[in-house]
Short mmCIF file of N, CA and C in Angstrom, two decimals:
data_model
loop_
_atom_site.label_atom_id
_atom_site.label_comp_id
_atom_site.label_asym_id
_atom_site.label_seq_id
_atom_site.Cartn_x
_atom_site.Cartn_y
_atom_site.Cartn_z
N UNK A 1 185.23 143.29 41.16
CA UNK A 1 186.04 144.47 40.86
C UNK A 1 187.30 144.11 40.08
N UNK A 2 187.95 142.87 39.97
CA UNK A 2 189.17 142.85 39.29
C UNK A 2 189.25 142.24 37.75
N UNK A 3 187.94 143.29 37.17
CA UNK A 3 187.87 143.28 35.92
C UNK A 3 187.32 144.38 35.67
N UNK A 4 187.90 145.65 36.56
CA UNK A 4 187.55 146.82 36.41
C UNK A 4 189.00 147.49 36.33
N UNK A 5 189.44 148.11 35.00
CA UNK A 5 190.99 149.08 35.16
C UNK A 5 190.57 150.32 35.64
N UNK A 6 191.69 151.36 36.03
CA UNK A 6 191.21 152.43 36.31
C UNK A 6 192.42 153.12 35.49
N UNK A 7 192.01 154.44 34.94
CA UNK A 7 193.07 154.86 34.31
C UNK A 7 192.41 156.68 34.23
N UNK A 8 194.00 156.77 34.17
CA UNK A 8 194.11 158.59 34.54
C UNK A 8 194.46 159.09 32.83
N UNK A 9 192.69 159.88 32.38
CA UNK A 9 192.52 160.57 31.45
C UNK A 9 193.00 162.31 32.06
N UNK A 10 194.45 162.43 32.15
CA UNK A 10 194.54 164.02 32.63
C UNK A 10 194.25 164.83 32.00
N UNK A 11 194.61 165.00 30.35
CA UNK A 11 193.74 165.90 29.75
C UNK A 11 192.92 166.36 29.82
N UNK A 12 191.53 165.50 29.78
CA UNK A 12 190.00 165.64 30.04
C UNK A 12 189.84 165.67 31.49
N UNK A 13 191.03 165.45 32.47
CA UNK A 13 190.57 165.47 34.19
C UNK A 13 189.72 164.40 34.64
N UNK A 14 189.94 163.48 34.04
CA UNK A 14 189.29 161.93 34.64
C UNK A 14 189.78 160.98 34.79
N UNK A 15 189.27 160.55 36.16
CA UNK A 15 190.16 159.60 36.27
C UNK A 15 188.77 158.54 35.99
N UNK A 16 189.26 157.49 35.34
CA UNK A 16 188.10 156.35 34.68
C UNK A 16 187.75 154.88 35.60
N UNK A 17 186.95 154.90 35.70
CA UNK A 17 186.63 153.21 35.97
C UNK A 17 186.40 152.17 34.65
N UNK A 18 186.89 151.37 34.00
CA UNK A 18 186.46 151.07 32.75
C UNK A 18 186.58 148.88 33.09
N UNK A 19 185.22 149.26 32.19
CA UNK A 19 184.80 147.27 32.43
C UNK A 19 184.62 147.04 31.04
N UNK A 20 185.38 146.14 30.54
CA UNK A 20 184.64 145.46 29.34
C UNK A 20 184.50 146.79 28.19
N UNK A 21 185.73 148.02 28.12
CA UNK A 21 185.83 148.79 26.95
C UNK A 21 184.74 149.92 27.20
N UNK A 22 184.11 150.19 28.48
CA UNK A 22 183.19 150.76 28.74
C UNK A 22 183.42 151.62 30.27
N UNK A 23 183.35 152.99 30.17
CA UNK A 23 183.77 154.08 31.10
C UNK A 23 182.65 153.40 32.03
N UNK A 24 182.46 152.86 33.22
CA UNK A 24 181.15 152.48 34.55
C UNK A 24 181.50 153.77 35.50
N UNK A 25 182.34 154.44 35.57
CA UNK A 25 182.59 155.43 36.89
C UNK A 25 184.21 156.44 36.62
N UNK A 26 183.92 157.46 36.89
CA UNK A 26 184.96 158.29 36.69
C UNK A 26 184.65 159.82 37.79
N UNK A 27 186.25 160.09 38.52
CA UNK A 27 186.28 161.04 39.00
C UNK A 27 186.61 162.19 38.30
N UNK A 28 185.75 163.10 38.26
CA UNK A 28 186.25 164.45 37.41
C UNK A 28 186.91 165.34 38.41
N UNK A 29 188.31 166.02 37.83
CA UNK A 29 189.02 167.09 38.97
C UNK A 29 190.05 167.55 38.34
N UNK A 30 190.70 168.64 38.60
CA UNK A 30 191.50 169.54 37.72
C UNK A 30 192.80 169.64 38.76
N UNK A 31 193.96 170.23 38.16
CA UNK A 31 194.92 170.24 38.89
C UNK A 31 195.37 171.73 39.33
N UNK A 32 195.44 172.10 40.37
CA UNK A 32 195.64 173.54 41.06
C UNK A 32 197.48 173.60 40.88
N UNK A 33 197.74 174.93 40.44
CA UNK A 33 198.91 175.35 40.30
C UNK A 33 199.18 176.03 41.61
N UNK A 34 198.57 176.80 42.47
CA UNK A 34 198.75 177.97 43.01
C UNK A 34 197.36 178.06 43.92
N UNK A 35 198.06 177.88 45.63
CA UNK A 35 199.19 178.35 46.14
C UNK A 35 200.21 176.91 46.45
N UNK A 36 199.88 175.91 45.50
CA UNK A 36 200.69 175.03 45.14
C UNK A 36 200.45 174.00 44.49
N UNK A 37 201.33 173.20 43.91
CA UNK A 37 200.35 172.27 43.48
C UNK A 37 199.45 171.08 43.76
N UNK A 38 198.46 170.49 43.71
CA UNK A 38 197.48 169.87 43.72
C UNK A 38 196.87 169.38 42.89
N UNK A 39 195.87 168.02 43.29
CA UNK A 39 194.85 167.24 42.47
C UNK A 39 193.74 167.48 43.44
N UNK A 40 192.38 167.79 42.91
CA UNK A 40 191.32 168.86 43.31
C UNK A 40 190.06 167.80 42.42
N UNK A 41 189.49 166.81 43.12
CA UNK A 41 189.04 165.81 42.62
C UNK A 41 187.55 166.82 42.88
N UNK A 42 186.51 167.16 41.88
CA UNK A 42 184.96 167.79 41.89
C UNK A 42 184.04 166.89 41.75
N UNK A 43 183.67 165.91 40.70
CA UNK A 43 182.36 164.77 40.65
C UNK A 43 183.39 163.60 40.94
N UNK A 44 182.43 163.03 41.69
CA UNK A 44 182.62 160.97 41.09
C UNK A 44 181.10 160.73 40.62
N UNK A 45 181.20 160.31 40.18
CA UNK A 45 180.24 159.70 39.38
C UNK A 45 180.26 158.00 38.91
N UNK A 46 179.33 157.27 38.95
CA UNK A 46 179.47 155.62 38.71
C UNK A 46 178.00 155.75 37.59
N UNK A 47 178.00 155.25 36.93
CA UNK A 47 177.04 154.58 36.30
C UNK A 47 175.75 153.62 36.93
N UNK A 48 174.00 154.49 37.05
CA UNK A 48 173.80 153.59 37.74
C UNK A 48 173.57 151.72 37.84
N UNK A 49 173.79 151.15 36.69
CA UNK A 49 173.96 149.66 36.49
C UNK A 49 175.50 149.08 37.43
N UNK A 50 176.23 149.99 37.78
CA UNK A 50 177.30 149.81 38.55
C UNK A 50 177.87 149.69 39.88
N UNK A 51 176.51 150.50 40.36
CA UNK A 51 176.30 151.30 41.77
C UNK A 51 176.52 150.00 42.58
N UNK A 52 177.20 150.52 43.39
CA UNK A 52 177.52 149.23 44.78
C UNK A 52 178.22 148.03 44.54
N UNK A 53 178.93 148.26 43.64
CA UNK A 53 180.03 147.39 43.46
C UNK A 53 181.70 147.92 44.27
N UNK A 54 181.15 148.99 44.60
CA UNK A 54 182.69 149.23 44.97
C UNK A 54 183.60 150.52 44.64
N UNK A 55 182.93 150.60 42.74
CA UNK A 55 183.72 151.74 42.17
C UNK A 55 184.34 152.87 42.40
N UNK A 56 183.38 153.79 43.21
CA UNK A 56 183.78 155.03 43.59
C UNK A 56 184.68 155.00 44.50
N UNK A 57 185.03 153.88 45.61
CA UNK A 57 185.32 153.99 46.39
C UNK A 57 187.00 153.57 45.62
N UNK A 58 187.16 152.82 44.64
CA UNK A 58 188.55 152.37 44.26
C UNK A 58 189.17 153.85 43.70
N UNK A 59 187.93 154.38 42.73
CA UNK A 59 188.39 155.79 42.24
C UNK A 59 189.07 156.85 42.94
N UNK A 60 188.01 156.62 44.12
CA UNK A 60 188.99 157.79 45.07
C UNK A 60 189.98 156.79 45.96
N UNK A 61 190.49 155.94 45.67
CA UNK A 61 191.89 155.36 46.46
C UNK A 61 192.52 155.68 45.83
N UNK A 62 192.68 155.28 44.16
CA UNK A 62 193.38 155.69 43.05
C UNK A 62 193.94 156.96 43.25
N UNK A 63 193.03 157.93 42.93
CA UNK A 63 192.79 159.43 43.29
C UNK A 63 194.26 159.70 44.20
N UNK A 64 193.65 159.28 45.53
CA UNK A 64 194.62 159.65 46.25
C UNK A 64 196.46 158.72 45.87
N UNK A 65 196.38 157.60 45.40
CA UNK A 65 197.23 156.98 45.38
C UNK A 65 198.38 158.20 44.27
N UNK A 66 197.62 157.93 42.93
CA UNK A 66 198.10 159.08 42.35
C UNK A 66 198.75 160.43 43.15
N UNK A 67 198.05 160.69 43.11
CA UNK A 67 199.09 162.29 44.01
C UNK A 67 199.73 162.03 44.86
N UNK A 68 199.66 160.93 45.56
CA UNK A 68 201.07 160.53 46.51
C UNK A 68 202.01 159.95 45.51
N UNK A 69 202.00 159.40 44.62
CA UNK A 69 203.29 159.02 43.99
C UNK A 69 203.62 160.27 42.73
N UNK A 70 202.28 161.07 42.67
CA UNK A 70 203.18 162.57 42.06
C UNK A 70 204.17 163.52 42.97
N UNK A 71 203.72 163.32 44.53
CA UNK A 71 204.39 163.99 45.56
C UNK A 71 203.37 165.16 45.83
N UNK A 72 201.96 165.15 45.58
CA UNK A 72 200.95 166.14 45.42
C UNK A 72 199.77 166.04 46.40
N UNK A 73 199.55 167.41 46.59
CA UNK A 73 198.34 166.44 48.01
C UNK A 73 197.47 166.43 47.15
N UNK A 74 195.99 166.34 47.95
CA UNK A 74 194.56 166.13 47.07
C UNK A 74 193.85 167.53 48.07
N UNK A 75 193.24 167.95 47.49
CA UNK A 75 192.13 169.15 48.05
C UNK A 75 190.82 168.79 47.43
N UNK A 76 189.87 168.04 48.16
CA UNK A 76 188.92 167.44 47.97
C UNK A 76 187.62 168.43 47.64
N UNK A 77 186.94 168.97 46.46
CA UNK A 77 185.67 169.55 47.01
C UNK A 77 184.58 168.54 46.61
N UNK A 78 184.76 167.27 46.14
CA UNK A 78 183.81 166.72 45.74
C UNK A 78 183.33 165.66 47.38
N UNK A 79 181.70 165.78 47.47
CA UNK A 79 181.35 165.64 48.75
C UNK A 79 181.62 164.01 49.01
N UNK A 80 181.67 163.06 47.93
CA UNK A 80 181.87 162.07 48.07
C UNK A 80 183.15 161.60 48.20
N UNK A 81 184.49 162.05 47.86
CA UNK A 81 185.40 162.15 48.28
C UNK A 81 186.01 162.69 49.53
N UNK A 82 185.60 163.60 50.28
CA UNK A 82 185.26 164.34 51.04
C UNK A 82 185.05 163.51 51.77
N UNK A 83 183.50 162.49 52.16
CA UNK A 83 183.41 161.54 52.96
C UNK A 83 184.45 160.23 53.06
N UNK A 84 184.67 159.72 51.95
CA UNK A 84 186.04 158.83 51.68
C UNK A 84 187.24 159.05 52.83
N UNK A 85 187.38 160.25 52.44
CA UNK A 85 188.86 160.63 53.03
C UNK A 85 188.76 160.39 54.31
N UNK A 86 187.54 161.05 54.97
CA UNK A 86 187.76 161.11 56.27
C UNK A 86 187.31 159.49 56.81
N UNK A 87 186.94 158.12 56.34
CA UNK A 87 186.49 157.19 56.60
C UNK A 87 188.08 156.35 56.45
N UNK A 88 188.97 157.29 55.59
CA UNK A 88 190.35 156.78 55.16
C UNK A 88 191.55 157.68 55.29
N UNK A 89 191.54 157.59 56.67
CA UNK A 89 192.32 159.11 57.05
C UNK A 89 194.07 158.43 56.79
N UNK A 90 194.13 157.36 57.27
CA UNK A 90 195.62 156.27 56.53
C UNK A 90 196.03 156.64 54.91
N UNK A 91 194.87 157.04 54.27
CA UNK A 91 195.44 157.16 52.84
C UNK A 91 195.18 158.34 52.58
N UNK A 92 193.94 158.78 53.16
CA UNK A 92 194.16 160.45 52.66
C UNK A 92 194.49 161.34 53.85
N UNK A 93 195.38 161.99 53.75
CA UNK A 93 195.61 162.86 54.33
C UNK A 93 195.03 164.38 54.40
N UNK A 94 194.84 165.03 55.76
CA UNK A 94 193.95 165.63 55.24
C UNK A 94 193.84 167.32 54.46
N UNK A 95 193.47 167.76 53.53
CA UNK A 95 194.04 168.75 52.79
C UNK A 95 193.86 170.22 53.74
N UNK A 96 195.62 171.19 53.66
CA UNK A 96 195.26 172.26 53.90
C UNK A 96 194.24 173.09 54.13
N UNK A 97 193.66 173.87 54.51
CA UNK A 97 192.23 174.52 54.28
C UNK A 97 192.38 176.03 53.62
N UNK A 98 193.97 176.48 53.19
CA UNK A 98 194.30 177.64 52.58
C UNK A 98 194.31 177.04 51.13
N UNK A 99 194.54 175.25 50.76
CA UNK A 99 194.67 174.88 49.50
C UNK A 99 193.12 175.06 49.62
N UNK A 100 192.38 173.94 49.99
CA UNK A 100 190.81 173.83 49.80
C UNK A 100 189.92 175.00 49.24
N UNK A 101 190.76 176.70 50.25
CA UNK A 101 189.59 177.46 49.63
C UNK A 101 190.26 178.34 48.24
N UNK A 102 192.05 177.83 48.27
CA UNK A 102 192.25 178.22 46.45
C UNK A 102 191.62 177.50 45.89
N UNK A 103 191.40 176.02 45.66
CA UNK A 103 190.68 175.22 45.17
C UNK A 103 189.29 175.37 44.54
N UNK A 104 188.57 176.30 45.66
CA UNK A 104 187.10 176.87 45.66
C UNK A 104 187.11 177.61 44.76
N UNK A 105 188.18 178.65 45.41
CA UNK A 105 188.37 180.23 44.23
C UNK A 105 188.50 179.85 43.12
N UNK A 106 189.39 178.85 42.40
CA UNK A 106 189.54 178.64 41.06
C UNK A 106 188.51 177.98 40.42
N UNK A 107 187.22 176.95 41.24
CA UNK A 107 186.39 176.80 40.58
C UNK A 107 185.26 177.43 40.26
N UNK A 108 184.75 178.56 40.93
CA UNK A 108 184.11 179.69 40.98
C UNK A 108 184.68 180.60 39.73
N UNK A 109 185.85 180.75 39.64
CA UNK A 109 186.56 181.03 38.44
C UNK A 109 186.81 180.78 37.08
N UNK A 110 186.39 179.07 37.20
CA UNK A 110 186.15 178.49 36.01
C UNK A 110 185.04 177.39 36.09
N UNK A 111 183.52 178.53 36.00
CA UNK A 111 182.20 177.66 36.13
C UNK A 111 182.13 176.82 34.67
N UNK A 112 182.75 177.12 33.67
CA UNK A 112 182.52 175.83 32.35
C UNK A 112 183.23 175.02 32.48
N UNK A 113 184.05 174.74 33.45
CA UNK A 113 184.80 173.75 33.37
C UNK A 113 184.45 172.52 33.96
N UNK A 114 183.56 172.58 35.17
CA UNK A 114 182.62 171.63 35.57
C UNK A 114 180.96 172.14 35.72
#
């Protein structure tokens, strides 16, 4: 793993796993304004030549690391994050359930976006 960077594409809502100039794993998730703000992580995804190295699991540390040093919680709907959190209740804390189902509402709201 420590020739894997990870880096936060916010524009596009990804956060990247990248080896050797090459995306292997990235969390896709959008940021909720309202009823506050949030990072709202939807796919992880790894590449399968990558699988079981670790990736997803750094992505969503990242993930969460990020929004704690934005001062932001995380409202998880992606199921693999979702399991993360609760296996890593020390780093993730666990999200509101009035954020979780704005979270829902806004993606139901914006089906092209994932």
């Amino acid at each position: 793993m420590s020739d894997i960077e990870i880096r936060d594409d916010r524009d596009a809502g990804r956060l990247e796993a990248v080896a050797a100039g090459e995306v292997v794993g990235r969390i896709e998730y959008f940021v909720l304004d309202a009823p506050e703000r949030a990072v709202v992580p939807v796919h992880t995804i790894v590449e399968p030549a990558h699988e079981g190295q670790g990736i997803a699991g750094s992505l969503a540390r990242e993930l969460y690391g990020l929004a704690r040093r934005e001062g932001v919680p995380v409202a998880p709907l992606c199921p693999y994050v979702v399991k993360w959190a609760e296996r890593h209740p020390d780093e993730a804390p666990a999200a509101d359930p009035e954020l979780l189902r704005a979270a829902k509402e806004w993606l139901v709201a914006h089906p092209e976006r994932f």
